[in-house]
Short mmCIF file of C-alpha atoms in Angstrom, two decimals:
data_model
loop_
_atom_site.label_atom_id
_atom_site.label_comp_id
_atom_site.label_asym_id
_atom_site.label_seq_id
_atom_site.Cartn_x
_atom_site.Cartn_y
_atom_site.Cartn_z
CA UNK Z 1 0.00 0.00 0.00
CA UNK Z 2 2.74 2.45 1.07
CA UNK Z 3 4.44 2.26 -2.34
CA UNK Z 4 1.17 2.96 -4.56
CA UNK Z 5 0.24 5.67 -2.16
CA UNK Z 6 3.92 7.28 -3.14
CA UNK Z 7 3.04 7.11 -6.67
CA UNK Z 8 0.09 8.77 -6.01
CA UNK Z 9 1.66 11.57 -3.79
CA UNK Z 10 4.06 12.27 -7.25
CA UNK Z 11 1.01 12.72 -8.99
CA UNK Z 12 -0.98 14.76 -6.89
CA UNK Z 13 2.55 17.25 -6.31
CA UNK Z 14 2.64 17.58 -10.16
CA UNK Z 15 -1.13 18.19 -10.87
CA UNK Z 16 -0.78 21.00 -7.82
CA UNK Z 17 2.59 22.21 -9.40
CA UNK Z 18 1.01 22.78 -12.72
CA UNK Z 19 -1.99 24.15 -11.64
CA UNK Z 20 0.15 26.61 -9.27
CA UNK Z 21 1.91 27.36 -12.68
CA UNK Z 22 -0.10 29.82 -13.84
CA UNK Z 23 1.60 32.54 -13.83
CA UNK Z 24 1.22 36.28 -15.02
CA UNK Z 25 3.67 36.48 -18.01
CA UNK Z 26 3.67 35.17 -21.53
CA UNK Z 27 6.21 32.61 -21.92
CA UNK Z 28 7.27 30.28 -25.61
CA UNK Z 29 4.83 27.78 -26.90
CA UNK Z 30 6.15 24.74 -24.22
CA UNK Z 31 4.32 22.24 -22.04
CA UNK Z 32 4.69 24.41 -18.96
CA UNK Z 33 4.83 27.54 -20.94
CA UNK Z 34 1.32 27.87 -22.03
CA UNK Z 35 0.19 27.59 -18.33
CA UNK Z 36 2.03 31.23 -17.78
CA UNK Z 37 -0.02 32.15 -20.66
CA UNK Z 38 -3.28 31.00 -19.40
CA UNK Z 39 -2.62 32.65 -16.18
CA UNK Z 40 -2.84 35.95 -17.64
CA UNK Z 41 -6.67 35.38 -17.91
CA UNK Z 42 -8.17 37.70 -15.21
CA UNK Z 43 -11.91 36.66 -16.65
CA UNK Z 44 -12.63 32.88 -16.65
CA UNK Z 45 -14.78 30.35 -15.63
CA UNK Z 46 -13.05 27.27 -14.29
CA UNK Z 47 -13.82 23.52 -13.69
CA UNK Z 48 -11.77 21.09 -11.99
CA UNK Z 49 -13.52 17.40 -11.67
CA UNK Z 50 -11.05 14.60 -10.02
CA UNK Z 51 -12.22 10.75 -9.87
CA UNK Z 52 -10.12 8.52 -7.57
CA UNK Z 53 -10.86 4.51 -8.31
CA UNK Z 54 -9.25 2.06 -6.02
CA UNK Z 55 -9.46 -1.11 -3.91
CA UNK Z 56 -7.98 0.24 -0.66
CA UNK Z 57 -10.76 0.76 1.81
CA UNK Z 58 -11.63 4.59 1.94
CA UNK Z 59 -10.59 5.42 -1.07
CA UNK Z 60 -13.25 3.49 -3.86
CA UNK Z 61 -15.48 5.61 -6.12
CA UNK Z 62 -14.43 8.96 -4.56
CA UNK Z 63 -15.04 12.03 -7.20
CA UNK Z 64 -14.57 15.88 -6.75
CA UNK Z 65 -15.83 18.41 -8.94
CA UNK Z 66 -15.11 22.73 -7.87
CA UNK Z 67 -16.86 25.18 -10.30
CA UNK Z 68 -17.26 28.31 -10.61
CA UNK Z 69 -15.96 31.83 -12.36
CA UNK Z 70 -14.28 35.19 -11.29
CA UNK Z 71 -13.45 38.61 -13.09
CA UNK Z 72 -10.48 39.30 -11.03
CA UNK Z 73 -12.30 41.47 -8.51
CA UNK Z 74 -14.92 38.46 -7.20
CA UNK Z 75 -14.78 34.58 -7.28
CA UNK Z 76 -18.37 32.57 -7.21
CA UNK Z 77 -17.03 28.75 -6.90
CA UNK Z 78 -19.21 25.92 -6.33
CA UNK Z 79 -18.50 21.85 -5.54
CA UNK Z 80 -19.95 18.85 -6.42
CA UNK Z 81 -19.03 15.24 -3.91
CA UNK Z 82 -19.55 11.73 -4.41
CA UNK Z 83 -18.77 9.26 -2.40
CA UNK Z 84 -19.69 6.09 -3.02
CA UNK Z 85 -23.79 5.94 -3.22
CA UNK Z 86 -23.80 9.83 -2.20
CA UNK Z 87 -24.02 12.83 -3.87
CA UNK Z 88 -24.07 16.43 -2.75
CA UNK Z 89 -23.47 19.09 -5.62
CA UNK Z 90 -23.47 22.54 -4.50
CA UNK Z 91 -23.93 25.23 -6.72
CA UNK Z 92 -22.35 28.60 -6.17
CA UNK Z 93 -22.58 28.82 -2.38
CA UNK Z 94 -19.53 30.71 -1.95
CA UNK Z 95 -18.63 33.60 -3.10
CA UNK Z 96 -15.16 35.46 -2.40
CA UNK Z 97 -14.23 39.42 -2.50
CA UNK Z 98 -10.76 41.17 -1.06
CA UNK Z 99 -12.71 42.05 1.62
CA UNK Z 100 -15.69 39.85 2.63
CA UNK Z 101 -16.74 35.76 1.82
CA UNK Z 102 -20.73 35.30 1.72
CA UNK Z 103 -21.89 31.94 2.07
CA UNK Z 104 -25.31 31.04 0.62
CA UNK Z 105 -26.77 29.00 3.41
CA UNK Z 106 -29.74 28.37 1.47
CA UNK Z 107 -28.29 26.31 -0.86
CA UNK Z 108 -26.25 24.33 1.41
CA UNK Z 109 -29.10 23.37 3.70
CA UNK Z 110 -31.20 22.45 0.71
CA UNK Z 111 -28.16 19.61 -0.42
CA UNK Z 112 -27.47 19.16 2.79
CA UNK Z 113 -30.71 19.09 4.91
CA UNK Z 114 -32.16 15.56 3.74
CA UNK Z 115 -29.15 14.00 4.30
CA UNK Z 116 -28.42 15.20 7.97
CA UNK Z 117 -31.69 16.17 9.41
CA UNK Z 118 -34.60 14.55 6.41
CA UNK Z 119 -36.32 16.32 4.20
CA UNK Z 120 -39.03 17.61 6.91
CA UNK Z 121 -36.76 19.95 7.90
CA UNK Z 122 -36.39 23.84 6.36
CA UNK Z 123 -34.07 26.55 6.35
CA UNK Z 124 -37.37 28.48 7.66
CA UNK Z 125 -37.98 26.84 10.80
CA UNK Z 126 -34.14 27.02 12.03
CA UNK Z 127 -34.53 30.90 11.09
CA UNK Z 128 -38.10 30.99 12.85
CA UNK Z 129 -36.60 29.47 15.76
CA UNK Z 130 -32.97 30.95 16.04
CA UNK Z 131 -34.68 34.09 15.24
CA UNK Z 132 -32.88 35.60 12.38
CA UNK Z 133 -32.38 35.20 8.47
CA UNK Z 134 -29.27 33.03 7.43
CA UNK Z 135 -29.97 32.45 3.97
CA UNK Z 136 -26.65 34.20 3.21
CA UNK Z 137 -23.83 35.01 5.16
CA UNK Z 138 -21.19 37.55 5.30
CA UNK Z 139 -17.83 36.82 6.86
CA UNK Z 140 -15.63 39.84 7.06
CA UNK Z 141 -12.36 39.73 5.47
CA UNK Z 142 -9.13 41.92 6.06
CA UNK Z 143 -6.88 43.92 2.73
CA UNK Z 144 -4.17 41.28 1.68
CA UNK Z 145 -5.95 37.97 3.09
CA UNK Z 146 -7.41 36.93 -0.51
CA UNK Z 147 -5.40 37.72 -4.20
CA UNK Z 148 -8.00 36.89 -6.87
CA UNK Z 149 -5.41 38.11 -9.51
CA UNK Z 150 -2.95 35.37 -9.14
CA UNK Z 151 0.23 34.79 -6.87
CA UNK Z 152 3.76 35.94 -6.63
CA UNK Z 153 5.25 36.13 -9.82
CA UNK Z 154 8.61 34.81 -8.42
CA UNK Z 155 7.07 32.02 -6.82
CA UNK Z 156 5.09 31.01 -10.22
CA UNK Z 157 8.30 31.31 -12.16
CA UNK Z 158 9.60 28.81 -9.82
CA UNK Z 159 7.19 26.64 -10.36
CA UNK Z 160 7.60 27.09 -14.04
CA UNK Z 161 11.70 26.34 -13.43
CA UNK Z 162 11.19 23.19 -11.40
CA UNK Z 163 8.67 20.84 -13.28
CA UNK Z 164 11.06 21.90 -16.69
CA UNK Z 165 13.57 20.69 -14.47
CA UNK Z 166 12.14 17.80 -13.32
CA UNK Z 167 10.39 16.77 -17.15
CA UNK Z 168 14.04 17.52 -18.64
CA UNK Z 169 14.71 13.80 -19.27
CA UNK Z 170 11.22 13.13 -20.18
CA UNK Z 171 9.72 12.82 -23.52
CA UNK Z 172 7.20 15.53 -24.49
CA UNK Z 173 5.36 15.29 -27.28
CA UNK Z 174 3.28 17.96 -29.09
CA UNK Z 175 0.62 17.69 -31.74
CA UNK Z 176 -1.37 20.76 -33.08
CA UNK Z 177 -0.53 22.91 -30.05
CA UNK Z 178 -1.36 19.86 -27.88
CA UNK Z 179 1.52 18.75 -25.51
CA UNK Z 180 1.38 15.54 -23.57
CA UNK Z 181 3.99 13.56 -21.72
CA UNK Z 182 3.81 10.00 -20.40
CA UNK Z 183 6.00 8.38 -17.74
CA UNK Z 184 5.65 3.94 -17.42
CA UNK Z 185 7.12 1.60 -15.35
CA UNK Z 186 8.05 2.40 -11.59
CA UNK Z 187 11.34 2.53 -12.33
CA UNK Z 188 10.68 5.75 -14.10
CA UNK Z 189 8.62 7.05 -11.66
CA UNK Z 190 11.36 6.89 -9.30
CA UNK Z 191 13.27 8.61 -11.82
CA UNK Z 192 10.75 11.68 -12.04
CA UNK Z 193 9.80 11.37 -8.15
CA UNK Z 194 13.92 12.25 -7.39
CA UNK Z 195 13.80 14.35 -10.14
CA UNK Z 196 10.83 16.72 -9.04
CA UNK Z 197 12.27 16.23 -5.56
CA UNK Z 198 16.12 17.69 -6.20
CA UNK Z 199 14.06 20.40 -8.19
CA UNK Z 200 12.68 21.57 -5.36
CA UNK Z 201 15.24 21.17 -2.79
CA UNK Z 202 17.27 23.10 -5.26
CA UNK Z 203 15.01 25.82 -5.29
CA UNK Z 204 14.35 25.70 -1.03
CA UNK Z 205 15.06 29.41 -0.64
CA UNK Z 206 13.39 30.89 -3.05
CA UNK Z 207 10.41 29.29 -2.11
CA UNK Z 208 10.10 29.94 1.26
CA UNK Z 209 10.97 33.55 0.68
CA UNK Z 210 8.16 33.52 -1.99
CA UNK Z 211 5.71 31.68 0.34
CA UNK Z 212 6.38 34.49 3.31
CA UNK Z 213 5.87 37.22 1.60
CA UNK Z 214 2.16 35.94 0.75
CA UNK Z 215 1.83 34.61 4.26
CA UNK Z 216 -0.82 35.33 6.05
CA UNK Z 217 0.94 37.20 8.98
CA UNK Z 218 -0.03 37.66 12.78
CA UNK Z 219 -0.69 41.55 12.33
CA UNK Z 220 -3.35 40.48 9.35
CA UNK Z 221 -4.34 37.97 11.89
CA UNK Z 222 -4.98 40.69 14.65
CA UNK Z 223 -6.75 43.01 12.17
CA UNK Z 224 -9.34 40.17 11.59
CA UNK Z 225 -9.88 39.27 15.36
CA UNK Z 226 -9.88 43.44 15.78
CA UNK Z 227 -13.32 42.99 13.02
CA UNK Z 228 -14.77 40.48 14.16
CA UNK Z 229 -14.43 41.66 17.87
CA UNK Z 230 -16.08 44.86 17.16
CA UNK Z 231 -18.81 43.09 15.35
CA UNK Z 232 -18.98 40.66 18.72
CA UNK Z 233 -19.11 43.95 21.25
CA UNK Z 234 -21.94 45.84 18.45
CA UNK Z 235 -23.97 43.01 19.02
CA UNK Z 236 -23.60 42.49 22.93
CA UNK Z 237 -24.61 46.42 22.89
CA UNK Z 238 -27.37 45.95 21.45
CA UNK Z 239 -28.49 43.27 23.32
CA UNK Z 240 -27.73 45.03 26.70
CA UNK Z 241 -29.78 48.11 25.92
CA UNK Z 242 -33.09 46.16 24.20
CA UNK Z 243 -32.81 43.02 26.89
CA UNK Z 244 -31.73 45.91 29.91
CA UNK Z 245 -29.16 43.18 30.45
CA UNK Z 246 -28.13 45.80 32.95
CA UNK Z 247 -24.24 45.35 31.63
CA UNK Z 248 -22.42 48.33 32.30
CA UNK Z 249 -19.03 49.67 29.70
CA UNK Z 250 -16.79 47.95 32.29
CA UNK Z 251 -18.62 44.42 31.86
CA UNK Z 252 -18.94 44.86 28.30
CA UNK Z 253 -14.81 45.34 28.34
CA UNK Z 254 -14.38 42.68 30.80
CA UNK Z 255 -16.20 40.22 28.29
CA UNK Z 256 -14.61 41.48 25.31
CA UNK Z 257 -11.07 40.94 27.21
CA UNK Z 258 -12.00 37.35 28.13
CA UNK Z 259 -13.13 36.48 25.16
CA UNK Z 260 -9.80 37.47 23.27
CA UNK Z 261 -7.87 36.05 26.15
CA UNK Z 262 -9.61 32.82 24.81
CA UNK Z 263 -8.68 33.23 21.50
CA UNK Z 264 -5.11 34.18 22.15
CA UNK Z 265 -4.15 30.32 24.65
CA UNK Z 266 -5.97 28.84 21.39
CA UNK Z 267 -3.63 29.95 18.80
CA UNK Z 268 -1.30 31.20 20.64
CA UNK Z 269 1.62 28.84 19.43
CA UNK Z 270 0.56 28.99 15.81
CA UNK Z 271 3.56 31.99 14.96
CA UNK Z 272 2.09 33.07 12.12
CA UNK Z 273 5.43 35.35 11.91
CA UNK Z 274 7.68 33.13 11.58
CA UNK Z 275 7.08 30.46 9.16
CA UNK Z 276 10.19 30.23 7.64
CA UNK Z 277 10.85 27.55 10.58
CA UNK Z 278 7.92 25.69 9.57
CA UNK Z 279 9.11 25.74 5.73
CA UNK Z 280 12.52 24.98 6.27
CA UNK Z 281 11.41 21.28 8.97
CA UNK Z 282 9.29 20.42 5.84
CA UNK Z 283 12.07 20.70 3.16
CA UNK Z 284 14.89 19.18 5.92
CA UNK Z 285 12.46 16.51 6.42
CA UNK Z 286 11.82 15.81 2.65
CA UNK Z 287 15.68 15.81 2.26
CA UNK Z 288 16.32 13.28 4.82
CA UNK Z 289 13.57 10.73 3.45
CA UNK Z 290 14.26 11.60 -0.50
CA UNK Z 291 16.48 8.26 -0.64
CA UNK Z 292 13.23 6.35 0.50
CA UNK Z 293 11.09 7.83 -0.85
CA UNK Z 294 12.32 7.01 -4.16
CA UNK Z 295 13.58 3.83 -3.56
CA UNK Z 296 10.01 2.64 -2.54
CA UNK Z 297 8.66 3.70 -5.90
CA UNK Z 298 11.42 1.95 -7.39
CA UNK Z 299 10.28 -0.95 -5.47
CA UNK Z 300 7.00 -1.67 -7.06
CA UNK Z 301 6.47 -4.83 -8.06
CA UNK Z 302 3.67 -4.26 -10.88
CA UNK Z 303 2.48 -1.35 -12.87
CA UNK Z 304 2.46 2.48 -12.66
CA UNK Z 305 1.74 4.84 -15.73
CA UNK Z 306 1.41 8.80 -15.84
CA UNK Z 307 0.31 11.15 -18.45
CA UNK Z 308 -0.41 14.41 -18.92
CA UNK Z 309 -1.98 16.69 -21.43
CA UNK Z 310 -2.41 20.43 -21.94
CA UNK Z 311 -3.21 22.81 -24.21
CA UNK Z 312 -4.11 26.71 -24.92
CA UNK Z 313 -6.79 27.44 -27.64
CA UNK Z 314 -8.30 30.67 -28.73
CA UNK Z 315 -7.49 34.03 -29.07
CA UNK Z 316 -6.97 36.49 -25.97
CA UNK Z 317 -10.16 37.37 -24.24
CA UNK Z 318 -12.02 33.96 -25.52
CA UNK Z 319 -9.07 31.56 -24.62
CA UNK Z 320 -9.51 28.19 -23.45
CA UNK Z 321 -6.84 26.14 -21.04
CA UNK Z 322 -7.53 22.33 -20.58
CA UNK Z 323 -5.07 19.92 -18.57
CA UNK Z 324 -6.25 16.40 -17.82
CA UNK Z 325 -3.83 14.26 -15.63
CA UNK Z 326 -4.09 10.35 -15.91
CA UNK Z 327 -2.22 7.70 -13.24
CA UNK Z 328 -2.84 4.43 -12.31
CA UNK Z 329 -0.55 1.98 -10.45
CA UNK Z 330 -1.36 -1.65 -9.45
CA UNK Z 331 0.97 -3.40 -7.24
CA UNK Z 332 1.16 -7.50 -7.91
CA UNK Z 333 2.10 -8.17 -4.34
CA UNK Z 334 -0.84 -6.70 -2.70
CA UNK Z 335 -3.79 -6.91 -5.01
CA UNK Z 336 -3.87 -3.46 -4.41
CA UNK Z 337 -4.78 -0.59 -7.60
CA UNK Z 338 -5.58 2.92 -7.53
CA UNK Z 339 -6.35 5.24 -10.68
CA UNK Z 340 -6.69 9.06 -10.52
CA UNK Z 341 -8.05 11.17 -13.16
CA UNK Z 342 -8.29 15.05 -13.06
CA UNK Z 343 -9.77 17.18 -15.54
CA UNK Z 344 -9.48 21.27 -15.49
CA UNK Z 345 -10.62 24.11 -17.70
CA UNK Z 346 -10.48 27.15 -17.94
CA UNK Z 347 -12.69 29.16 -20.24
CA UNK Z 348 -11.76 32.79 -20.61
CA UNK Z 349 -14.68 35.28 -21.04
CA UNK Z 350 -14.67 39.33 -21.00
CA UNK Z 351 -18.84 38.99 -20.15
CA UNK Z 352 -18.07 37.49 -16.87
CA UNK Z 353 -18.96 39.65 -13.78
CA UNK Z 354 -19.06 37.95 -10.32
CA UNK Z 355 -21.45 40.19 -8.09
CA UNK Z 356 -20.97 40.29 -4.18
CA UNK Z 357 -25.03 39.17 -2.93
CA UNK Z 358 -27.34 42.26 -2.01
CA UNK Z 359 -28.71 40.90 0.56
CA UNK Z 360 -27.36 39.17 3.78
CA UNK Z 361 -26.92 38.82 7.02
CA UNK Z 362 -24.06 40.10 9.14
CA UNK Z 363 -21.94 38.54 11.93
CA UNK Z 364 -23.29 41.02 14.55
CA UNK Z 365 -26.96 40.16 13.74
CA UNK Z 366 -25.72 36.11 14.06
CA UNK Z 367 -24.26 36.58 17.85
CA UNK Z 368 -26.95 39.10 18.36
CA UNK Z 369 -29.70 36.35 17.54
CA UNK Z 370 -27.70 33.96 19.65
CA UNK Z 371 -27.68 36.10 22.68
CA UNK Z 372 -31.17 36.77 22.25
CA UNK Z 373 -31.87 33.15 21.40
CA UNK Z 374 -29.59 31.85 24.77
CA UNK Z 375 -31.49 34.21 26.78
CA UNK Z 376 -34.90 33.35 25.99
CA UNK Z 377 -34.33 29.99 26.53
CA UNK Z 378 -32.60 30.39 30.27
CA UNK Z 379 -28.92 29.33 28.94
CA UNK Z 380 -27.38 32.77 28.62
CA UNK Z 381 -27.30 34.05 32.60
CA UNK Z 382 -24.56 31.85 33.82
CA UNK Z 383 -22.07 31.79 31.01
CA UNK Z 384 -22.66 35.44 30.59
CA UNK Z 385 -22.28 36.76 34.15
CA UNK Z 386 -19.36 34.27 35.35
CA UNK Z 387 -17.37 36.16 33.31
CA UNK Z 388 -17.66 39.38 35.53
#
């Protein structure tokens, strides 16, 4: 099991690779050129559908499908599931601004309703009984959190650098502006796996100063809990004066203080600041187990394949970018087989506008309605006043 499972981890480094690969500048007519081209395309609709096949328990008839578009400023993105007899496909219930993420609640508790709680059960009477709308949902976010144009342009050119390096002894055929690449046998999956592997152990510094200067840091972090704490103390205001929770500015502080206290022992040790520490135990640790790593693949006894085709049609502003990524591996000792497939497109439109919803609820009016909705029903007086 642990050797197909390595195969599979090549794969799925590759497919996230190339898909990382689209970067922001035009590049030659190659491979892993044309995905810098198609990452130029600010207005697109995109699908990605993956279907994972195999006889290891937990992993049979699994399939993934995300959807949805963006025009740069927005991104609407939707996801389909099925897991063996189960389905849940989910429309556009998420939808993603620099400075806010609405989820449609409606639409999730439609898919997801008659599964978890039967079909007798609405959106409606949660609302009626919780006391507030929550067909959508807006969750506040802070400048710098979310790039819908793309990443760093240093990191993508990386990216670029490394699978070149890593394909460099690999056939790559191209037909009509079609470029594919297949890699049989384990042995020369080995090959690719310490290929892809030196690639990016060569390239170690680079990437973690690319992947820090898009971190999410801890003064971003603090900006965010700053938001959402004001929305917390609105709401606890407003409470106090309709309920005459008899809460004076002190209290109100006091709670407020607690409650980040709280937050702070939870996260406290993530160090959001320094993940350059983080980064560099990941690559030491792929560096010490590279040998292995490659020597199980090398190890299979039975049969792995890879390919991988891409293309870039069209003219700018109606361009379209496919990749579809093939593997399958079958190991003779075992019994054991696996087969991924992954499909993307991207379809590049200058009519696509991704609107922010009109109407929603806000996080205040959510704890609001939870005060309101803890008081009523006699749970609110002990956790509320042991605070203070």
């Amino acid at each position: 099991m642990k050797r197909i499972k390595k195969v599979l981890a090549v794969m799925l480094v590759l497919v996230m690779s190339m898909a990382l690969a689209a970067g922001c500048s035009k590049s030659r007519q190659t491979m892993f050129g044309i995905m810098k081209d198609a990452g130029t395309m600010t207005k697109y609709s995109y699908d990605i559908n993956a279907k994972l096949a195999s006889s290891i328990s937990g992993l049979e008839n699994l399939s993934l499908t995300f959807n949805g578009e963006t025009d740069g400023e927005a991104m609407a993105m939707g996801v389909k599931v099925s897991y063996s007899f189960i389905t849940v496909d989910v429309d556009n219930f998420l939808t993603i601004t620099k400075d806010a993420v609405y989820v449609n609640v409606q639409t999730l508790f439609d898919k997801l309703a008659p599964i978890l709680l039967g079909a007798s059960y609405s959106l409606e009477d949660f609302e009626e009984e919780f006391g507030t709308e929550l067909k959508c949902i807006k969750l506040s976010l802070v400048d710098g959190m979310v790039n819908l144009n793309g990443g760093s342009n240093e990191l993508m050119d990386t990216y670029i650098s490394i699978l070149e390096s890593a394909f460099k002894d690999v056939k790559i055929e191209e037909n009509k502006g079609e470029f594919t690449v297949r890699v049989e046998g384990a042995e020369e999956f080995s090959k690719l796996a310490d290929a892809l592997i030196t690639a990016l152990l060569d390239n170690e510094d680079t990437i973690i100063s690319a992947l820090e200067k898009s971190n999410v840091d801890d003064e971003m972090v603090k900006k965010l809990v700053d938001t959402y704490m004001d929305e917390f103390v609105a709401a606890l205001d407003r409470f106090n004066r309709e309920y005459e929770a008899g809460l004076t500015d002190e209290d109100i502080a006091s709670i407020k203080e607690e409650v980040l206290n709280a937050f702070e022992e939870t996260t406290g040790d993530a160090q959001l600041d320094d993940v350059s520490a983080s980064y560099k135990e990941m690559f030491d640790e792929l560096r010490t187990n590279k040998d292995d790593f490659v020597s199980e693949i090398a190890g299979l006894n039975g049969t792995a394949d890879l390919t991988i085709t891409n293309s870039l049609t069209g003219k700018e502003g109606s361009r379209v970018y496919s990749c579809t990524s093939v593997v399958n591996a079958e190991s003779t000792d075992t019994d054991e087989d696996i087969s991924l497939n992954i499909d993307s497109v991207m379809t590049e439109s200058n009519d696509i506008s991704v609107k922010a919803p009109e109407s929603y609820t806000e996080f205040s009016d959510i704890i609001y309605a939870a005060l309101v909705y803890a008081y009523e029903n006699g749970l609110l007086d002990d956790a509320l006043y042991d605070v203070y």
